[in-house]
Amino acid sequence: MADRIFLDKQTPTVFKALSATAAEVRDRARELGLERILLELVNIRASQLNACTFCLDRHTRLALEAGETTQRLAVLPGWRETELFTPRERAALELAEAVTLVAAQHLDDADYERARTVFSDDEVSLVTWAAITINAFNRVSVFSRHPVRARNAPEP
């Protein structure tokens, strides 16, 4: 396997700006009362679709710390086939998938309107920004091949 540069380390000012964007999205979401678990579901679902193991590891851990269950995390790839997710979570997951898979499929008007029945316009915007932001982080980590280490392994 070829050695890769870590984009975040090679150009730290750009990564810092991306991190600031993510922090701004979290702060505005908190102000609006968007649930932390909902945002982590967005992060995890986009990371699943992008096969970003680094972000999957991080956001699964954060979701569990926020009170998410292992059962719901286990069935997240099949979220459409279960009733374990609330209408708001389902709308957020639909937005996350639309952002992540934008080249393959676009969110149709009916799905967009369904999201607007459970979210305010500000919430739709912030959930979409959350999906945009995690997709950017996924690309940084996948391209850089950020490693996932076992939890009991010593940090470098």
PDB file of C-alpha atoms in Angstrom:
ATOM      1  CA  MET A   1       0.000   0.000   0.000  1.00  0.00           C
ATOM      2  CA  ALA A   2       1.407   3.368  -0.989  1.00  0.00           C
ATOM      3  CA  ASP A   3       2.113   5.921   1.699  1.00  0.00           C
ATOM      4  CA  ARG A   4      -0.428   8.718   1.592  1.00  0.00           C
ATOM      5  CA  ILE A   5      -0.135  12.227   2.854  1.00  0.00           C
ATOM      6  CA  PHE A   6      -2.672  13.111   5.491  1.00  0.00           C
ATOM      7  CA  LEU A   7      -4.443  16.077   3.928  1.00  0.00           C
ATOM      8  CA  ASP A   8      -5.388  17.418   7.355  1.00  0.00           C
ATOM      9  CA  LYS A   9      -1.736  17.433   8.441  1.00  0.00           C
ATOM     10  CA  GLN A  10      -0.299  18.603   5.125  1.00  0.00           C
ATOM     11  CA  THR A  11      -2.580  21.640   4.871  1.00  0.00           C
ATOM     12  CA  PRO A  12      -3.720  22.263   8.441  1.00  0.00           C
ATOM     13  CA  THR A  13      -5.199  25.710   7.804  1.00  0.00           C
ATOM     14  CA  VAL A  14      -7.693  24.313   5.314  1.00  0.00           C
ATOM     15  CA  PHE A  15      -8.571  21.450   7.655  1.00  0.00           C
ATOM     16  CA  LYS A  16      -9.006  23.951  10.485  1.00  0.00           C
ATOM     17  CA  ALA A  17     -11.479  25.890   8.326  1.00  0.00           C
ATOM     18  CA  LEU A  18     -13.418  22.682   7.603  1.00  0.00           C
ATOM     19  CA  SER A  19     -13.426  21.860  11.312  1.00  0.00           C
ATOM     20  CA  ALA A  20     -14.699  25.376  12.059  1.00  0.00           C
ATOM     21  CA  THR A  21     -17.551  24.804   9.611  1.00  0.00           C
ATOM     22  CA  ALA A  22     -18.466  21.574  11.387  1.00  0.00           C
ATOM     23  CA  ALA A  23     -18.363  23.347  14.762  1.00  0.00           C
ATOM     24  CA  GLU A  24     -20.615  26.104  13.422  1.00  0.00           C
ATOM     25  CA  VAL A  25     -23.125  23.525  12.147  1.00  0.00           C
ATOM     26  CA  ARG A  26     -23.126  21.780  15.572  1.00  0.00           C
ATOM     27  CA  ASP A  27     -23.564  25.110  17.412  1.00  0.00           C
ATOM     28  CA  ARG A  28     -26.463  26.240  15.219  1.00  0.00           C
ATOM     29  CA  ALA A  29     -28.066  22.784  15.464  1.00  0.00           C
ATOM     30  CA  ARG A  30     -27.818  22.906  19.255  1.00  0.00           C
ATOM     31  CA  GLU A  31     -29.430  26.376  19.247  1.00  0.00           C
ATOM     32  CA  LEU A  32     -32.323  25.023  17.176  1.00  0.00           C
ATOM     33  CA  GLY A  33     -32.701  21.989  19.403  1.00  0.00           C
ATOM     34  CA  LEU A  34     -31.724  19.425  16.773  1.00  0.00           C
ATOM     35  CA  GLU A  35     -30.955  16.204  18.585  1.00  0.00           C
ATOM     36  CA  ARG A  36     -27.298  15.138  18.763  1.00  0.00           C
ATOM     37  CA  ILE A  37     -28.271  11.548  17.929  1.00  0.00           C
ATOM     38  CA  LEU A  38     -30.039  12.743  14.769  1.00  0.00           C
ATOM     39  CA  LEU A  39     -26.872  14.513  13.630  1.00  0.00           C
ATOM     40  CA  GLU A  40     -24.753  11.465  14.411  1.00  0.00           C
ATOM     41  CA  LEU A  41     -27.123   9.278  12.372  1.00  0.00           C
ATOM     42  CA  VAL A  42     -26.538  11.655   9.446  1.00  0.00           C
ATOM     43  CA  ASN A  43     -22.773  11.413   9.988  1.00  0.00           C
ATOM     44  CA  ILE A  44     -22.827   7.627  10.220  1.00  0.00           C
ATOM     45  CA  ARG A  45     -25.117   7.063   7.233  1.00  0.00           C
ATOM     46  CA  ALA A  46     -23.045   9.281   4.934  1.00  0.00           C
ATOM     47  CA  SER A  47     -19.875   7.608   6.191  1.00  0.00           C
ATOM     48  CA  GLN A  48     -21.374   4.176   5.486  1.00  0.00           C
ATOM     49  CA  LEU A  49     -22.174   5.173   1.921  1.00  0.00           C
ATOM     50  CA  ASN A  50     -18.668   6.594   1.467  1.00  0.00           C
ATOM     51  CA  ALA A  51     -17.003   3.593   3.170  1.00  0.00           C
ATOM     52  CA  CYS A  52     -15.118   5.947   5.478  1.00  0.00           C
ATOM     53  CA  THR A  53     -13.959   3.691   8.282  1.00  0.00           C
ATOM     54  CA  PHE A  54     -12.283   6.490  10.235  1.00  0.00           C
ATOM     55  CA  CYS A  55     -15.473   8.573  10.400  1.00  0.00           C
ATOM     56  CA  LEU A  56     -17.611   5.484  11.032  1.00  0.00           C
ATOM     57  CA  ASP A  57     -15.466   4.631  14.030  1.00  0.00           C
ATOM     58  CA  ARG A  58     -15.564   8.181  15.383  1.00  0.00           C
ATOM     59  CA  HIS A  59     -19.255   8.914  14.873  1.00  0.00           C
ATOM     60  CA  THR A  60     -20.458   5.498  16.029  1.00  0.00           C
ATOM     61  CA  ARG A  61     -18.584   6.103  19.279  1.00  0.00           C
ATOM     62  CA  LEU A  62     -20.085   9.617  19.566  1.00  0.00           C
ATOM     63  CA  ALA A  63     -23.589   8.293  18.864  1.00  0.00           C
ATOM     64  CA  LEU A  64     -23.250   5.654  21.569  1.00  0.00           C
ATOM     65  CA  GLU A  65     -21.988   8.298  24.013  1.00  0.00           C
ATOM     66  CA  ALA A  66     -25.065  10.399  23.150  1.00  0.00           C
ATOM     67  CA  GLY A  67     -27.348   7.478  24.011  1.00  0.00           C
ATOM     68  CA  GLU A  68     -27.881   5.761  20.662  1.00  0.00           C
ATOM     69  CA  THR A  69     -28.524   2.023  20.808  1.00  0.00           C
ATOM     70  CA  THR A  70     -26.449  -0.693  19.195  1.00  0.00           C
ATOM     71  CA  GLN A  71     -29.628  -2.146  17.705  1.00  0.00           C
ATOM     72  CA  ARG A  72     -30.435   1.003  15.739  1.00  0.00           C
ATOM     73  CA  LEU A  73     -26.807   1.384  14.643  1.00  0.00           C
ATOM     74  CA  ALA A  74     -26.803  -2.229  13.453  1.00  0.00           C
ATOM     75  CA  VAL A  75     -29.863  -1.732  11.245  1.00  0.00           C
ATOM     76  CA  LEU A  76     -29.020   1.772  10.031  1.00  0.00           C
ATOM     77  CA  PRO A  77     -28.074   0.610   6.495  1.00  0.00           C
ATOM     78  CA  GLY A  78     -31.636  -0.747   6.186  1.00  0.00           C
ATOM     79  CA  TRP A  79     -33.371   2.182   7.913  1.00  0.00           C
ATOM     80  CA  ARG A  80     -36.162   2.278   5.323  1.00  0.00           C
ATOM     81  CA  GLU A  81     -37.142  -1.302   6.234  1.00  0.00           C
ATOM     82  CA  THR A  82     -37.718  -0.730   9.958  1.00  0.00           C
ATOM     83  CA  GLU A  83     -39.897   1.428  12.162  1.00  0.00           C
ATOM     84  CA  LEU A  84     -37.081   2.022  14.676  1.00  0.00           C
ATOM     85  CA  PHE A  85     -36.426   5.540  13.377  1.00  0.00           C
ATOM     86  CA  THR A  86     -38.631   8.574  13.985  1.00  0.00           C
ATOM     87  CA  PRO A  87     -40.110  10.595  11.122  1.00  0.00           C
ATOM     88  CA  ARG A  88     -37.503  13.318  11.788  1.00  0.00           C
ATOM     89  CA  GLU A  89     -34.657  10.804  11.724  1.00  0.00           C
ATOM     90  CA  ARG A  90     -36.021   9.251   8.535  1.00  0.00           C
ATOM     91  CA  ALA A  91     -36.207  12.670   6.874  1.00  0.00           C
ATOM     92  CA  ALA A  92     -32.657  13.469   8.020  1.00  0.00           C
ATOM     93  CA  LEU A  93     -31.374  10.157   6.666  1.00  0.00           C
ATOM     94  CA  GLU A  94     -33.105  10.829   3.363  1.00  0.00           C
ATOM     95  CA  LEU A  95     -31.438  14.248   3.143  1.00  0.00           C
ATOM     96  CA  ALA A  96     -28.062  12.730   4.070  1.00  0.00           C
ATOM     97  CA  GLU A  97     -28.358  10.110   1.348  1.00  0.00           C
ATOM     98  CA  ALA A  98     -29.416  12.706  -1.224  1.00  0.00           C
ATOM     99  CA  VAL A  99     -26.385  14.866  -0.442  1.00  0.00           C
ATOM    100  CA  THR A 100     -24.017  11.884  -0.408  1.00  0.00           C
ATOM    101  CA  LEU A 101     -25.348  10.304  -3.604  1.00  0.00           C
ATOM    102  CA  VAL A 102     -26.031  13.549  -5.462  1.00  0.00           C
ATOM    103  CA  ALA A 103     -24.286  12.374  -8.630  1.00  0.00           C
ATOM    104  CA  ALA A 104     -26.431   9.237  -8.825  1.00  0.00           C
ATOM    105  CA  GLN A 105     -29.797  10.531  -7.663  1.00  0.00           C
ATOM    106  CA  HIS A 106     -31.417  13.794  -6.754  1.00  0.00           C
ATOM    107  CA  LEU A 107     -33.907  14.317  -3.951  1.00  0.00           C
ATOM    108  CA  ASP A 108     -37.309  14.534  -5.569  1.00  0.00           C
ATOM    109  CA  ASP A 109     -39.807  17.218  -4.635  1.00  0.00           C
ATOM    110  CA  ALA A 110     -42.074  14.837  -2.692  1.00  0.00           C
ATOM    111  CA  ASP A 111     -39.200  13.688  -0.458  1.00  0.00           C
ATOM    112  CA  TYR A 112     -38.057  17.283   0.013  1.00  0.00           C
ATOM    113  CA  GLU A 113     -41.564  18.347   1.014  1.00  0.00           C
ATOM    114  CA  ARG A 114     -41.777  15.411   3.441  1.00  0.00           C
ATOM    115  CA  ALA A 115     -38.614  16.715   5.145  1.00  0.00           C
ATOM    116  CA  ARG A 116     -40.204  20.175   5.395  1.00  0.00           C
ATOM    117  CA  THR A 117     -43.229  18.711   7.195  1.00  0.00           C
ATOM    118  CA  VAL A 118     -41.031  17.535  10.095  1.00  0.00           C
ATOM    119  CA  PHE A 119     -38.300  20.200  10.001  1.00  0.00           C
ATOM    120  CA  SER A 120     -38.340  23.961   9.889  1.00  0.00           C
ATOM    121  CA  ASP A 121     -36.505  25.569   6.972  1.00  0.00           C
ATOM    122  CA  ASP A 122     -33.605  26.312   9.326  1.00  0.00           C
ATOM    123  CA  GLU A 123     -33.496  22.663  10.387  1.00  0.00           C
ATOM    124  CA  VAL A 124     -33.576  21.438   6.771  1.00  0.00           C
ATOM    125  CA  SER A 125     -30.669  23.752   6.060  1.00  0.00           C
ATOM    126  CA  LEU A 126     -28.638  22.576   9.049  1.00  0.00           C
ATOM    127  CA  VAL A 127     -29.254  18.866   8.445  1.00  0.00           C
ATOM    128  CA  THR A 128     -28.161  19.409   4.847  1.00  0.00           C
ATOM    129  CA  TRP A 129     -25.061  21.318   5.996  1.00  0.00           C
ATOM    130  CA  ALA A 130     -24.281  18.472   8.409  1.00  0.00           C
ATOM    131  CA  ALA A 131     -24.411  16.028   5.494  1.00  0.00           C
ATOM    132  CA  ILE A 132     -22.266  18.288   3.310  1.00  0.00           C
ATOM    133  CA  THR A 133     -19.698  18.652   6.075  1.00  0.00           C
ATOM    134  CA  ILE A 134     -19.400  14.942   6.890  1.00  0.00           C
ATOM    135  CA  ASN A 135     -19.051  14.189   3.189  1.00  0.00           C
ATOM    136  CA  ALA A 136     -16.076  16.563   3.068  1.00  0.00           C
ATOM    137  CA  PHE A 137     -14.512  14.897   6.119  1.00  0.00           C
ATOM    138  CA  ASN A 138     -15.152  11.470   4.546  1.00  0.00           C
ATOM    139  CA  ARG A 139     -13.243  12.493   1.455  1.00  0.00           C
ATOM    140  CA  VAL A 140     -10.313  13.771   3.509  1.00  0.00           C
ATOM    141  CA  SER A 141     -10.122  10.547   5.522  1.00  0.00           C
ATOM    142  CA  VAL A 142     -10.694   8.146   2.622  1.00  0.00           C
ATOM    143  CA  PHE A 143      -8.145   9.881   0.381  1.00  0.00           C
ATOM    144  CA  SER A 144      -5.629  10.109   3.233  1.00  0.00           C
ATOM    145  CA  ARG A 145      -6.365   6.535   4.339  1.00  0.00           C
ATOM    146  CA  HIS A 146      -6.651   7.568   7.950  1.00  0.00           C
ATOM    147  CA  PRO A 147      -6.182   4.372   9.950  1.00  0.00           C
ATOM    148  CA  VAL A 148      -8.626   2.949  12.434  1.00  0.00           C
ATOM    149  CA  ARG A 149      -6.804   1.453  15.372  1.00  0.00           C
ATOM    150  CA  ALA A 150      -8.159  -0.946  17.938  1.00  0.00           C
ATOM    151  CA  ARG A 151      -9.278   0.961  21.024  1.00  0.00           C
ATOM    152  CA  ASN A 152      -6.801  -0.839  23.235  1.00  0.00           C
ATOM    153  CA  ALA A 153      -3.900  -0.109  20.859  1.00  0.00           C
ATOM    154  CA  PRO A 154      -1.509   2.619  21.973  1.00  0.00           C
ATOM    155  CA  GLU A 155      -1.777   5.902  20.126  1.00  0.00           C
ATOM    156  CA  PRO A 156       1.271   6.865  18.022  1.00  0.00           C
TER     157      PRO A 156
END
